[in-house]
Every structure is written in C-alpha cells, then in structure tokens.
PDB file of C-alpha atoms and ligand atoms in Angstrom:
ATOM      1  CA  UNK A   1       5.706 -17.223  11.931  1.00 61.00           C
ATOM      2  CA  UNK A   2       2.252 -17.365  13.204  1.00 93.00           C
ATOM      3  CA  UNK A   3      -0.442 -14.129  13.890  1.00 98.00           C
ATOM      4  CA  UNK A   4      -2.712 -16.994  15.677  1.00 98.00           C
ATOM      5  CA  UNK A   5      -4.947 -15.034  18.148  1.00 97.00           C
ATOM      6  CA  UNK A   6      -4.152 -11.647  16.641  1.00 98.00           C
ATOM      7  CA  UNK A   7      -7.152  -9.932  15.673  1.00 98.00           C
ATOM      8  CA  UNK A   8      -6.499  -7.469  12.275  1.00 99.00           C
ATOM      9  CA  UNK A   9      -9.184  -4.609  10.884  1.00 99.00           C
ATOM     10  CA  UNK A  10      -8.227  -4.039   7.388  1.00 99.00           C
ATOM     11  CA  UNK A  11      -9.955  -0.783   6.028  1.00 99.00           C
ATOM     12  CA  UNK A  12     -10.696  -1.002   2.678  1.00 98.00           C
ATOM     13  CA  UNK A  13     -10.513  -4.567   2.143  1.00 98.00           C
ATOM     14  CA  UNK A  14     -13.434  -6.166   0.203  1.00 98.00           C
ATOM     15  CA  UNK A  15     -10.668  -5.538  -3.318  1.00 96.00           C
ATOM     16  CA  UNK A  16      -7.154  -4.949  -4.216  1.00 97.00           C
ATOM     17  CA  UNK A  17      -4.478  -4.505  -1.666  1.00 98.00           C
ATOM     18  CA  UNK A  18      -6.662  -4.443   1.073  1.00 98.00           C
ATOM     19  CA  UNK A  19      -8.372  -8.189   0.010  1.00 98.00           C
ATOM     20  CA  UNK A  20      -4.755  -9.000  -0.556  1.00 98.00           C
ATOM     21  CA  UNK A  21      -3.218  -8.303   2.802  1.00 98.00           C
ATOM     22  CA  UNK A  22      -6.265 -10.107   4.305  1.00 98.00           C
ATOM     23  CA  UNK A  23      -5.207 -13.194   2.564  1.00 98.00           C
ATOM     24  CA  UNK A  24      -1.986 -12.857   3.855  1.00 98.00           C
ATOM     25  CA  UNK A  25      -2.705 -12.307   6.940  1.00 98.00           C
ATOM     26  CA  UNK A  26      -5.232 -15.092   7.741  1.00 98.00           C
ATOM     27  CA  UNK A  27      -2.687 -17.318   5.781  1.00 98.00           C
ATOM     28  CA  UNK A  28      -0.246 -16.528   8.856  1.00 98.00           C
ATOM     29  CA  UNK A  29      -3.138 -17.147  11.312  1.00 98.00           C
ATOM     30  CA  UNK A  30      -4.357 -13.743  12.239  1.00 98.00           C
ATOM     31  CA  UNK A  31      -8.316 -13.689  12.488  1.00 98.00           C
ATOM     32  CA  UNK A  32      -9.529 -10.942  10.277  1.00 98.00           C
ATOM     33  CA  UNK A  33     -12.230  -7.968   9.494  1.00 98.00           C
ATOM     34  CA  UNK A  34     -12.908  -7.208   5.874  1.00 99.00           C
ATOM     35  CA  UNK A  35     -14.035  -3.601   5.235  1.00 98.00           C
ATOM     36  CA  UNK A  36     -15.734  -1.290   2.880  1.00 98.00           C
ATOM     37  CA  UNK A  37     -18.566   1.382   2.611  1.00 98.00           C
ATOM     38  CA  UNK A  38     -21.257  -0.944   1.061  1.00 98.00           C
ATOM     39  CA  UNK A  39     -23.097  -4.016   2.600  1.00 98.00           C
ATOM     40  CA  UNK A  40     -23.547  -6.372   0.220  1.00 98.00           C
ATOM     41  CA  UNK A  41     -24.318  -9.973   0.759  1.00 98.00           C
ATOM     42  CA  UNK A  42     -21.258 -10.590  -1.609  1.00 98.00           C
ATOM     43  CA  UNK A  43     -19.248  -8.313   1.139  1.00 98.00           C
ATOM     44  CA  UNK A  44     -20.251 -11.116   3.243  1.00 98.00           C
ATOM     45  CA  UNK A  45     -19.420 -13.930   1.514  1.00 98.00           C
ATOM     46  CA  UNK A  46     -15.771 -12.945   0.938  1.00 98.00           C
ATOM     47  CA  UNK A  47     -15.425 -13.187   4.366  1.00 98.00           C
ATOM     48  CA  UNK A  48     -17.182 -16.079   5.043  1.00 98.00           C
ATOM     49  CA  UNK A  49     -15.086 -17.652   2.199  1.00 98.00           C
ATOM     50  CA  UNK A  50     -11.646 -16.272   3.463  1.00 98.00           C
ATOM     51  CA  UNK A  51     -12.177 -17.917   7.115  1.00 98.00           C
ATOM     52  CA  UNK A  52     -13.402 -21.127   5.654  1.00 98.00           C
ATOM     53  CA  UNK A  53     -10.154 -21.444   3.419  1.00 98.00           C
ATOM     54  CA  UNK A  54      -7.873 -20.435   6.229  1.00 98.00           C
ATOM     55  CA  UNK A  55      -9.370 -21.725   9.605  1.00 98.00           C
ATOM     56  CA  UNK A  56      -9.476 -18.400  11.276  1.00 98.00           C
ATOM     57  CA  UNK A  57     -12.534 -15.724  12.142  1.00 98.00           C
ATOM     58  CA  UNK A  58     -13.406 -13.382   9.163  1.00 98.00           C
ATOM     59  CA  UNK A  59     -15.971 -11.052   9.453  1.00 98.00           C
ATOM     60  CA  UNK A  60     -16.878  -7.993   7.281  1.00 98.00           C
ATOM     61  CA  UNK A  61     -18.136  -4.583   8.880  1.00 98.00           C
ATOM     62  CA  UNK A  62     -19.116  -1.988   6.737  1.00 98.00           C
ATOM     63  CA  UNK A  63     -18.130   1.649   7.835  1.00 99.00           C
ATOM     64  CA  UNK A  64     -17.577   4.649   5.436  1.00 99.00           C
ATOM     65  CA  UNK A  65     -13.734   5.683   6.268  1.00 99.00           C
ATOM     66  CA  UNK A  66     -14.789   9.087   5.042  1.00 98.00           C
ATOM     67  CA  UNK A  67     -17.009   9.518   8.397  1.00 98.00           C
ATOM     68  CA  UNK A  68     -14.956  10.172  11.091  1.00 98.00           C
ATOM     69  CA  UNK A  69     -17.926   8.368  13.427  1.00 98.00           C
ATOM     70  CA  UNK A  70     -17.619   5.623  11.035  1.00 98.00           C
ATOM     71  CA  UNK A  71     -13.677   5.130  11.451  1.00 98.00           C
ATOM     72  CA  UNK A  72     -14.078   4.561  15.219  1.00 98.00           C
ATOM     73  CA  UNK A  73     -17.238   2.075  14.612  1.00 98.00           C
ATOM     74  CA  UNK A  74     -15.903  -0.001  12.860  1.00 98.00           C
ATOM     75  CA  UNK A  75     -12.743  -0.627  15.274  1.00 98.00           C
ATOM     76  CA  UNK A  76     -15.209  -0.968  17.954  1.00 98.00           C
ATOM     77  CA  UNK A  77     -17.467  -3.345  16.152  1.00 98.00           C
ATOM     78  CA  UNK A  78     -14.294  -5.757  15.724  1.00 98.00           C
ATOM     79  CA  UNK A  79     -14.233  -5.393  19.526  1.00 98.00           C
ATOM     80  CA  UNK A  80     -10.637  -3.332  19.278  1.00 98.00           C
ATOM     81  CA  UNK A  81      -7.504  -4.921  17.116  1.00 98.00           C
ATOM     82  CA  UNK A  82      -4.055  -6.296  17.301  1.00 98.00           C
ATOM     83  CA  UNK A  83      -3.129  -5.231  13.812  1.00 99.00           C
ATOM     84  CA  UNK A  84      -4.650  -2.146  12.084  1.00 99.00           C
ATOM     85  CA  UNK A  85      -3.803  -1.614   8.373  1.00 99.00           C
ATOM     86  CA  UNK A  86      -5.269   1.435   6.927  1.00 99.00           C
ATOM     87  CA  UNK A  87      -5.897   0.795   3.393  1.00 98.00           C
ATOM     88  CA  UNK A  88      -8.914   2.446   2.163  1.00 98.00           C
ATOM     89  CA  UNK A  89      -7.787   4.709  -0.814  1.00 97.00           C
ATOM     90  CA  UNK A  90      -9.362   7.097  -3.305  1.00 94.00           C
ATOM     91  CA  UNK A  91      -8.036   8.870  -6.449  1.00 92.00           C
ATOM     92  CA  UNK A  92      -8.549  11.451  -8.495  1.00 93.00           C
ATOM     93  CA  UNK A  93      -6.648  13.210 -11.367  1.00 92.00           C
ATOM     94  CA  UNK A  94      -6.924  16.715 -12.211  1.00 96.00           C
ATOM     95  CA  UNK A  95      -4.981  20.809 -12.213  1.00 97.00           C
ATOM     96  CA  UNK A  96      -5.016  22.435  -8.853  1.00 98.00           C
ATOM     97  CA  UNK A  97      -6.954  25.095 -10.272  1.00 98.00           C
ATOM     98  CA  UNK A  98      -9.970  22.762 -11.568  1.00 98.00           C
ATOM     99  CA  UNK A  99      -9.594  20.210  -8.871  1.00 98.00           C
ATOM    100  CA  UNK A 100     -12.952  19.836  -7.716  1.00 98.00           C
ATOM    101  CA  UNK A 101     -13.311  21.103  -3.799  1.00 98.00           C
ATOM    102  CA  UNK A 102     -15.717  17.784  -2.610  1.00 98.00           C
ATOM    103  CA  UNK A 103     -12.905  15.341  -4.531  1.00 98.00           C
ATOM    104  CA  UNK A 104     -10.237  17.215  -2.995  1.00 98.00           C
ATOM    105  CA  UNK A 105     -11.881  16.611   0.728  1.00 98.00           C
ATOM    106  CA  UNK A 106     -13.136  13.285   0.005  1.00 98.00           C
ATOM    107  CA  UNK A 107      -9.288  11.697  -0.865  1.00 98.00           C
ATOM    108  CA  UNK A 108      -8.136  13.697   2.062  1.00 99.00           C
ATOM    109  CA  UNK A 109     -11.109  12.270   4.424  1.00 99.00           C
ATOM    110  CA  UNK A 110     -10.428   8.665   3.137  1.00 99.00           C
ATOM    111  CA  UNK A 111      -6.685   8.531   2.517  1.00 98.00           C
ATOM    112  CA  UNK A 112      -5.934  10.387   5.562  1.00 99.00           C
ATOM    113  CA  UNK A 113      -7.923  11.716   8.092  1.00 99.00           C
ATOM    114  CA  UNK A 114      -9.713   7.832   8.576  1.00 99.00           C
ATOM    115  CA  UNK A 115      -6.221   6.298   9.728  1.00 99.00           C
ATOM    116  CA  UNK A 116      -6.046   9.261  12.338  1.00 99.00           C
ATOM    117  CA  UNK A 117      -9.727   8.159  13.612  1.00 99.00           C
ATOM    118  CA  UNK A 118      -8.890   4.400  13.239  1.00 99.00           C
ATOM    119  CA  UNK A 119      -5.514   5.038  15.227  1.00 99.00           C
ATOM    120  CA  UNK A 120      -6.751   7.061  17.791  1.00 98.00           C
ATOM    121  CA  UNK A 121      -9.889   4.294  18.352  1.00 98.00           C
ATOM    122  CA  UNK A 122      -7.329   1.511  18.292  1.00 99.00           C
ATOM    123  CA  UNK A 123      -4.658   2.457  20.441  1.00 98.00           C
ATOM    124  CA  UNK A 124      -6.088   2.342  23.803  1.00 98.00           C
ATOM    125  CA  UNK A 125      -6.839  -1.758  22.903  1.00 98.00           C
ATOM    126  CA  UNK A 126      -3.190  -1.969  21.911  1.00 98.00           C
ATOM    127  CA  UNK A 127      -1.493   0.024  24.608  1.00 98.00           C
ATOM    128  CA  UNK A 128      -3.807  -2.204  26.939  1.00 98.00           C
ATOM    129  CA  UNK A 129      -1.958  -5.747  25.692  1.00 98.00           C
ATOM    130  CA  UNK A 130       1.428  -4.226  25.427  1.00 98.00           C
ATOM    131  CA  UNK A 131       1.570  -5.213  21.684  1.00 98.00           C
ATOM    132  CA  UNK A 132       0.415  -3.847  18.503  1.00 98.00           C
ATOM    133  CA  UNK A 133       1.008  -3.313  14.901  1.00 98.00           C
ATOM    134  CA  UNK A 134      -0.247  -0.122  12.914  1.00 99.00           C
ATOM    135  CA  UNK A 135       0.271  -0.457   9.147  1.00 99.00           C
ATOM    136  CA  UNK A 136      -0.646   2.802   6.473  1.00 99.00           C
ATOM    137  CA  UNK A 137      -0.561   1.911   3.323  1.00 98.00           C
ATOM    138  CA  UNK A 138       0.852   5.057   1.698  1.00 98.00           C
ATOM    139  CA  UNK A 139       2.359   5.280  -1.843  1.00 98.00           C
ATOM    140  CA  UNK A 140       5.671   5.849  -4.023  1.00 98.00           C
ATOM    141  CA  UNK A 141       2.967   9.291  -3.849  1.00 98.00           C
ATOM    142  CA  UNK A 142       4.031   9.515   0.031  1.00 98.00           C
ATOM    143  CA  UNK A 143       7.402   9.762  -0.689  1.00 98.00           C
ATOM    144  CA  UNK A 144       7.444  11.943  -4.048  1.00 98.00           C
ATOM    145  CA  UNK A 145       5.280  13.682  -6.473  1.00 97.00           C
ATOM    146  CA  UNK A 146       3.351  13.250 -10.233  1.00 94.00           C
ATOM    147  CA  UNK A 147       1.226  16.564 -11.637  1.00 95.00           C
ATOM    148  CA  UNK A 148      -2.398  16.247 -11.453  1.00 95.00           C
ATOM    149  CA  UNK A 149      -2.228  14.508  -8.071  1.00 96.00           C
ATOM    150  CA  UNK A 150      -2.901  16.887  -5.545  1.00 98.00           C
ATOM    151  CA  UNK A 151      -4.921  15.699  -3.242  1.00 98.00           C
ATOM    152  CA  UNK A 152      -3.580  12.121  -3.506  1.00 98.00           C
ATOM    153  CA  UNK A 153       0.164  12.904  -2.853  1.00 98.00           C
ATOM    154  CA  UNK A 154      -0.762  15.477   0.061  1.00 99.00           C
ATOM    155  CA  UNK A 155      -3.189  12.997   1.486  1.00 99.00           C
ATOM    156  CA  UNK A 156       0.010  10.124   1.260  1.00 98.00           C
ATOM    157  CA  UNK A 157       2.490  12.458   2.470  1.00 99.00           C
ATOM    158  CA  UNK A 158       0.493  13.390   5.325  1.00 99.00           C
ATOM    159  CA  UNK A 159       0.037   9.435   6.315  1.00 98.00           C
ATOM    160  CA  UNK A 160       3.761   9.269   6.048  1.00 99.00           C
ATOM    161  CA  UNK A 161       3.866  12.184   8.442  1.00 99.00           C
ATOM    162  CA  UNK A 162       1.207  10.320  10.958  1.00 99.00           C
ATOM    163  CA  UNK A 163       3.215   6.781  10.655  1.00 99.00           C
ATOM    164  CA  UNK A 164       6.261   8.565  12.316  1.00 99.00           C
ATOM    165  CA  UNK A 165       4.175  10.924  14.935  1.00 99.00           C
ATOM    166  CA  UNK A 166       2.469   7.451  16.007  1.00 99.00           C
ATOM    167  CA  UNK A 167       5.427   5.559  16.015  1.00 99.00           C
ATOM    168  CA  UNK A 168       7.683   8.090  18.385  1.00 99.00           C
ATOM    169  CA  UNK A 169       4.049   8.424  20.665  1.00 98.00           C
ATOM    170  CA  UNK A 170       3.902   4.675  21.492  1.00 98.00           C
ATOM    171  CA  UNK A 171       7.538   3.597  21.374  1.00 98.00           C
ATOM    172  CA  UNK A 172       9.225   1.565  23.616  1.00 98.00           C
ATOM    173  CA  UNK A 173       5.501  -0.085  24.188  1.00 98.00           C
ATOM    174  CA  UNK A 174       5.532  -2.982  22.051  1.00 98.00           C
ATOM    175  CA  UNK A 175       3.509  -1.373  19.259  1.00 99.00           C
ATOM    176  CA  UNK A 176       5.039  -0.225  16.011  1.00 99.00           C
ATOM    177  CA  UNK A 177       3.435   2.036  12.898  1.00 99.00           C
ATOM    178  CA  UNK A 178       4.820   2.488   9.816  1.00 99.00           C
ATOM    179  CA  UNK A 179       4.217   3.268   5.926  1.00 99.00           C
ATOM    180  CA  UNK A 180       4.016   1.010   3.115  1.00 99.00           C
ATOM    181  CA  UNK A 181       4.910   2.836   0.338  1.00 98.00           C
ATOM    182  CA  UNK A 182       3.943   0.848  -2.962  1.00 98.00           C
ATOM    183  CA  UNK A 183       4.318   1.567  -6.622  1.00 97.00           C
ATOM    184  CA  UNK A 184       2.156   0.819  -9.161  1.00 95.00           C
ATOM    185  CA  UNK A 185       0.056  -2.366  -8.013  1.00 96.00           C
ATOM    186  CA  UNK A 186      -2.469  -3.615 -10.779  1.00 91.00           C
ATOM    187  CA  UNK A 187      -5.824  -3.233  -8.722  1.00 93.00           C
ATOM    188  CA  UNK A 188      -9.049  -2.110  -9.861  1.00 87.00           C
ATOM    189  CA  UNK A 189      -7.941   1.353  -8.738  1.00 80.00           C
ATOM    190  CA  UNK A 190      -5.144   1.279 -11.300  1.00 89.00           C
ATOM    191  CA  UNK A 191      -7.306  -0.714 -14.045  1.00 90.00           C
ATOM    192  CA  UNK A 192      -9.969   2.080 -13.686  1.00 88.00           C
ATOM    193  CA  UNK A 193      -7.184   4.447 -14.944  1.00 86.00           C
ATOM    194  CA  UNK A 194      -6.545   2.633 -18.277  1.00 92.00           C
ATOM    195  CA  UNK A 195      -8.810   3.388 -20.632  1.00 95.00           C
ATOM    196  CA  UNK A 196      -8.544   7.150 -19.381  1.00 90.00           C
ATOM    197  CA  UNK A 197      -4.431   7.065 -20.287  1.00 90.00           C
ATOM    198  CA  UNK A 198      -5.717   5.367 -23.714  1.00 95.00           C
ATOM    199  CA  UNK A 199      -7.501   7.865 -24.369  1.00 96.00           C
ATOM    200  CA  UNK A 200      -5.488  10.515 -23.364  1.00 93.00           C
ATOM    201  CA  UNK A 201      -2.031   9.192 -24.870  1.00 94.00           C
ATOM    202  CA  UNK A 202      -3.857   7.935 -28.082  1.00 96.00           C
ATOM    203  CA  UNK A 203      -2.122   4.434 -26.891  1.00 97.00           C
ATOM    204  CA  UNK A 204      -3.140   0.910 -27.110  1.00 97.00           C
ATOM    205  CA  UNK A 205      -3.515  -0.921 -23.086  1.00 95.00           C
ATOM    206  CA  UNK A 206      -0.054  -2.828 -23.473  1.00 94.00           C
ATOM    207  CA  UNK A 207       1.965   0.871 -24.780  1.00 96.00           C
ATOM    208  CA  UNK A 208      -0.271   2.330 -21.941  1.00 94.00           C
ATOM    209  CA  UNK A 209       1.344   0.202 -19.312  1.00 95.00           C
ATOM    210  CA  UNK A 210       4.566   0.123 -20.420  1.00 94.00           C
ATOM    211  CA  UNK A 211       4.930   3.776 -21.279  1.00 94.00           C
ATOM    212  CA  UNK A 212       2.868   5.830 -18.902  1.00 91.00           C
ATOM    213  CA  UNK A 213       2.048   3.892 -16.080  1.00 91.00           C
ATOM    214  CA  UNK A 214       5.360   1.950 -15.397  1.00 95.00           C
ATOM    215  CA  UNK A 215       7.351   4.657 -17.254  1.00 94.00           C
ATOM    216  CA  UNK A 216       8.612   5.716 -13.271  1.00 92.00           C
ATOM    217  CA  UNK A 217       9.041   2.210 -12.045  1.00 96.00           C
ATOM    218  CA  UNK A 218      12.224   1.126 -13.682  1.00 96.00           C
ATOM    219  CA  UNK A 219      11.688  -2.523 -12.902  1.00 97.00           C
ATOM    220  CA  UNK A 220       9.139  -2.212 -15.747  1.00 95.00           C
ATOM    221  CA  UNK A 221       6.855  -4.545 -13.612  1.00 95.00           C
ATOM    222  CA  UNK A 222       3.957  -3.913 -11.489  1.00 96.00           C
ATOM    223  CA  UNK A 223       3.991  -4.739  -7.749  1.00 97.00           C
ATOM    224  CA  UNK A 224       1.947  -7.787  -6.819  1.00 96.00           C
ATOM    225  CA  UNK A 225      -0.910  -7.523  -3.676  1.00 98.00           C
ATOM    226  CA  UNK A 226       1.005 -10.564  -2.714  1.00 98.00           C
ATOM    227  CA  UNK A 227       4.030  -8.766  -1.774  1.00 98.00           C
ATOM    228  CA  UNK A 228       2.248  -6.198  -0.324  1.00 98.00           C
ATOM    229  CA  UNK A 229       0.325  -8.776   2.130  1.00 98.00           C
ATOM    230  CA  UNK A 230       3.637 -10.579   2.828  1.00 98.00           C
ATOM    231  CA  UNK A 231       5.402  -7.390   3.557  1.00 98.00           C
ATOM    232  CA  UNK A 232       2.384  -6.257   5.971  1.00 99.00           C
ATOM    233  CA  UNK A 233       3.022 -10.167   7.767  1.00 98.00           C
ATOM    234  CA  UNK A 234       6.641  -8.985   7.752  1.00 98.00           C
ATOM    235  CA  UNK A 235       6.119  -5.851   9.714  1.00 98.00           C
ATOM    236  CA  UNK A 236       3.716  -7.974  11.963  1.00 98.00           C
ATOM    237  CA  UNK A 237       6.454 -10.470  12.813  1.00 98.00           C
ATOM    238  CA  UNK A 238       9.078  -9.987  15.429  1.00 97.00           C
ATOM    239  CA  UNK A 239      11.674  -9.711  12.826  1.00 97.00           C
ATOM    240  CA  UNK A 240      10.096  -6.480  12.278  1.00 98.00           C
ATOM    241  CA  UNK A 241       9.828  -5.600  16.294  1.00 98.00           C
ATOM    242  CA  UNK A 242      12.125  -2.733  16.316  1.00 98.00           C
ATOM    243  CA  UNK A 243      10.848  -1.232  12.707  1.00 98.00           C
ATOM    244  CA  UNK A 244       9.055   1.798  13.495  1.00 99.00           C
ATOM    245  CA  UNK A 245       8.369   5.175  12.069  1.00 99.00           C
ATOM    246  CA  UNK A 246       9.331   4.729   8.794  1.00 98.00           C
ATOM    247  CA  UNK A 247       8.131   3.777   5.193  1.00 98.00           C
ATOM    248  CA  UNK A 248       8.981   0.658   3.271  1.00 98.00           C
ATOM    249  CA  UNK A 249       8.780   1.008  -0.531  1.00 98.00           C
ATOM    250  CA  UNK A 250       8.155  -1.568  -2.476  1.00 98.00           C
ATOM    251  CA  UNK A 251       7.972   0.369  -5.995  1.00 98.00           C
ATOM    252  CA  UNK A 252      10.296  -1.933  -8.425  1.00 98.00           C
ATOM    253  CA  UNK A 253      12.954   1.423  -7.924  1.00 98.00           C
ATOM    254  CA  UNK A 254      10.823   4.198  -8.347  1.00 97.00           C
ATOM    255  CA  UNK A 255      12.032   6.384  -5.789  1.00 97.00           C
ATOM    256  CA  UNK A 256      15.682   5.687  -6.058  1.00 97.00           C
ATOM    257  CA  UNK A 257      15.590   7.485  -9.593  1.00 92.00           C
TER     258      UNK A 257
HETATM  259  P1  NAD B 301      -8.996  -0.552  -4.914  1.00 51.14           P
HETATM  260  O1  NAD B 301      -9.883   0.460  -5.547  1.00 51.14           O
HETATM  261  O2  NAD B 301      -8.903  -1.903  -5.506  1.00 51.14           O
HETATM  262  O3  NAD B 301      -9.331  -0.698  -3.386  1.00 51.14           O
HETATM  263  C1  NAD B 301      -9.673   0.390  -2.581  1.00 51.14           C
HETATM  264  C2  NAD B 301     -10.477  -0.151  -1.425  1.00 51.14           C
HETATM  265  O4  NAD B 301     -10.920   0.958  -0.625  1.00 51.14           O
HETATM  266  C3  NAD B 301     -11.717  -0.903  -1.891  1.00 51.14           C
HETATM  267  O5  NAD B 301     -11.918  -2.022  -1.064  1.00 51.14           O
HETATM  268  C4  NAD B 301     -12.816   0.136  -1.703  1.00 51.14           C
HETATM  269  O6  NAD B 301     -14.078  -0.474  -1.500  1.00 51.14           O
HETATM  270  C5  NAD B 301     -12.313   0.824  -0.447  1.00 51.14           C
HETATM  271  N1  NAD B 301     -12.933   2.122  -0.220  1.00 51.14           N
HETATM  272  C6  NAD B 301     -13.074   3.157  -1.073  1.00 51.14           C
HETATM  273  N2  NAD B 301     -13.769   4.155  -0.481  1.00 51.14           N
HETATM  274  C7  NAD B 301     -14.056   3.721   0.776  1.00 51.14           C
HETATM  275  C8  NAD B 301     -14.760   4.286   1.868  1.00 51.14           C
HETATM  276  N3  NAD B 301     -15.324   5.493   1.789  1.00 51.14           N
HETATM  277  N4  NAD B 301     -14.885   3.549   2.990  1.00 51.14           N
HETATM  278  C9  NAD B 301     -14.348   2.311   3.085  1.00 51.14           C
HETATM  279  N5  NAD B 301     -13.674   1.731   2.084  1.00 51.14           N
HETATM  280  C10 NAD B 301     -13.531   2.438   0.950  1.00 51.14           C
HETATM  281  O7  NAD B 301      -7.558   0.139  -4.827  1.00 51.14           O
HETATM  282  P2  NAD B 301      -6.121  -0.432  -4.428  1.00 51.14           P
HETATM  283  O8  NAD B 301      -5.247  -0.198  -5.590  1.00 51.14           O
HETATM  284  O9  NAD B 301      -6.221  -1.790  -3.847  1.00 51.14           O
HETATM  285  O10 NAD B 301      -5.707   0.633  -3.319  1.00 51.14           O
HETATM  286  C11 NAD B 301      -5.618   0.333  -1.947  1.00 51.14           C
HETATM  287  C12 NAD B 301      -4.673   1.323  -1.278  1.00 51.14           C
HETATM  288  O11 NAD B 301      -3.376   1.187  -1.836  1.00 51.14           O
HETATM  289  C13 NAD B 301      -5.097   2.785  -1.469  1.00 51.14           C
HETATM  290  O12 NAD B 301      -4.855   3.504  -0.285  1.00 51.14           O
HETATM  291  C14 NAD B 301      -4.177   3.251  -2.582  1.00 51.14           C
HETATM  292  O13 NAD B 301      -3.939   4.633  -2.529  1.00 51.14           O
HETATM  293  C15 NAD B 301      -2.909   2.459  -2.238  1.00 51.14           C
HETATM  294  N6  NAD B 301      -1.976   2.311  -3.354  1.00 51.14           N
HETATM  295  C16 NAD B 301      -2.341   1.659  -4.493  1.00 51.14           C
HETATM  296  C17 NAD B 301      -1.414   1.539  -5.526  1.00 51.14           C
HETATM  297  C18 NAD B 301      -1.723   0.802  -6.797  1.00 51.14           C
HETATM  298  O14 NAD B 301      -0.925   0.890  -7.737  1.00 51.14           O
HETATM  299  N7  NAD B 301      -2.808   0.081  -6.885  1.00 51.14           N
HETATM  300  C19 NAD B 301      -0.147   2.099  -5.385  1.00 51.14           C
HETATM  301  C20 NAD B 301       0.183   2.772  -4.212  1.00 51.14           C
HETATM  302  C21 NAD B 301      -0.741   2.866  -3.197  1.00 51.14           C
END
C-alpha cells in the first residue's frame, strides 16, 4: 500500500499521536506537514529529520488550532491536502462547577471547533481531485464518559458528531471522514497526568497505571502511537474506501464493558 503523492496536514504533530501518525504515514509514502503552536528550530528539525529518513517532503507550519484564522492557514500554507488528521488535543480535569470558563473554551476551540475550520478549508482541495481522507482523532471520551472531564468528553463527542455530518456531506465523492477513538495511549499528554493521580491516589507510578489509569481498559495495556498511525494508513488505504462516518476504537476493550 503506498500514499506516494498524497499530501497529509497533521494538526498537532510535533509529539505523541500526532508525531506518530506522521511516521506512519511518510513510512507508506505520503509527503507530510508537522504542526504545532510554537516555532522552534527543533519544530523544524523533526521535520527535516522525518523526510530525510523516509524519502518524502516534510515540512512543519506552525498555526495555533485554537484560532479559527489559524486552522485555515495552515491548510493553505501546505497548499491544500489529500489526508487531513485532526489531532491537536488539550486536557483538563476538574467539577463542572469549578471548571475554569477560558479552559473550558480553550479544549473546546482546540479539540473541536479547529477540525471544523481545518475541514471546511480542506474540502474544496479534496472535492477538486475526487479523493480524500479526513481523520479526527477522538477518544474512548467520544464514545463514553469519566467525571471531571467536561469539556474533554463534550469536545470528543462533538468530533464524533462532525466525523458523521462530514462523512454523509461528501459521500459517494471519493472522500471519507471518520473518528479514531483511542484509549489510553502513553503520550506526554497522559505522562503529564501521573504525578497528579500519585498524588491524588497516594499511589506509587506503576499502582497508578495499573489501577487508575488502565483500571477502564481491560486489556490492562496502553495503546501504542504505532497502532494509531497504522490504523490512520488503514483508513487511508482502499481497503478502507467505503469506511465512512463512523469511529474506530482502538481502546484494549474499554467501551465494550
Ligand atoms: P500530546 O500532548 O503528546 O500531543 C498533543 C499535540 O497537540 C502536541 O503536538 C501539541 O503541541 C499539540 N497542540 C496543543 N495545543 C495546540 C494548539 N493550540 N495548536 C496546535 N497544536 C497544539 O498528546 P497526545 O496524547 O498525543 O494527544 C493527541 C490527541 O489524541 C489529542 O486529541 C488527544 O485528546 C487524543 N487522545 C489521546 C489519548 C492518550 O491516551 N494519549 C487517548 C485518546 C485520545
């Protein structure tokens, strides 16, 4: 299966998931656009590096997926896309009734609203070629709930909601959208909420992990970025042609419990 000549933005990319569905992308051929809010010369380099290792284009754009300007830049500065995964992802834990108002609209700007800016800047490229793929990366939090997530699970459920609108709008038109929905992933998102649980639980990391974090995922294993990139090639390959509208979990079981 080759992507050779497909051109992918990848929001969110310069770490975790999103770095990890650029690899396996440009290890299936696709040429690539790293992403993230700062402009470092490291940013740079990890796309310099990326292309060098795989023999396809990598560049990095910086946009700020929580400005809606910003969203539609950066699809024009890759000069439109083949393959759009929006990846870029925020959270933040607390009540309803404490949840701070500028959180709550910043996880909702970034895990949400920027896929319906990058979408809307994207299709018109895609539509044009007769082909496309549109990837969200949602969350086991698209498909159910935890307490203290607010924000987070109303932003994923909404891009669940959005994969399916998008999916019925261009049907039948050679582009497809739909939801990756994964469990716990060990990312520097997730590693940022460890010494928090320890804290909180009274735990050491290993009890953390095992306890709290993969108490839901009854595989008792976290997800690898790996298997998110190769199931973002999947949905890119014509295997996947008539998958659309719909969510693919990859969550070790959480959501069949
Ligand atoms: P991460 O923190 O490693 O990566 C998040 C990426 O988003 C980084 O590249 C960061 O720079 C970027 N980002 C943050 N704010 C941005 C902004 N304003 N503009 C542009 N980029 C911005 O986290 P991750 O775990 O790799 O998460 C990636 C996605 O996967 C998120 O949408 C997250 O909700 C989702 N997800 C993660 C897990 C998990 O267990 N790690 C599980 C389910 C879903």
């Amino acid at each position: 299966m080759t992507l050779k000549g497909k051109r992918a933005v990848i929001t969110g990319s310069n770490s975790g998931i999103g770095l990890g569905i650029a690899e396996s992308l440009a290890a299936a051929g696709a040429d690539v656009i790293l992403n993230s809010f700062t402009d470092r010369p490291e940013d740079h380099d990890l796309a310099r590096d990326l292309g060098a290792r795989h023999g396809i284009a990598a560049r990095y754009v910086a946009a700020d997926m929580s400005k809606g300007a910003d969203c539609r830049t950066l699809v024009e500065k890759a000069g439109g896309c083949d393959i759009l995964v929006n990846n870029a992802g925020i959270q933040f834990v607390a009540p309803i009734e404490e949840f701070p108002v500028e959180k709550w609209d910043m996880i909702l700007a970034i895990n949400l609203t920027s896929a319906f800016h990058t979408i809307a800047a994207a299709l018109p490229g895609m539509k044009a070629k007769g082909w496309g793929r549109v990837v969200n990366i949602a969350s086991a939090h698209g498909l159910t709930a935890s307490p203290f997530k607010g924000a987070y699970v109303a932003a994923k459920h909404g891009i669940v909601g959005l994969s399916k609108t998008v999916a019925l709008e261009v049907a039948g038109r050679g582009i497809t959208c739909n939801a990756i929905c994964p469990g716990y992933v060990l990312t520097p998102l997730i590693e940022a909420q460890i010494p928090e649980q320890m804290k909180v639980h009274n735990m050491d990391r290993e009890t953390v992990i095992r306890e709290v974090m993969l108490e839901r995922q009854p595989s008792g294993q976290f997800a690898t970025v790996e298997q998110i990139g190769a199931t973002t090639v999947f949905l890119c390959s014509p295997a996947a042609d008539q998958v659309t509208g719909t969510t693919l979990s990859v969550d070790g079981g959480w959501t069949a419990l």
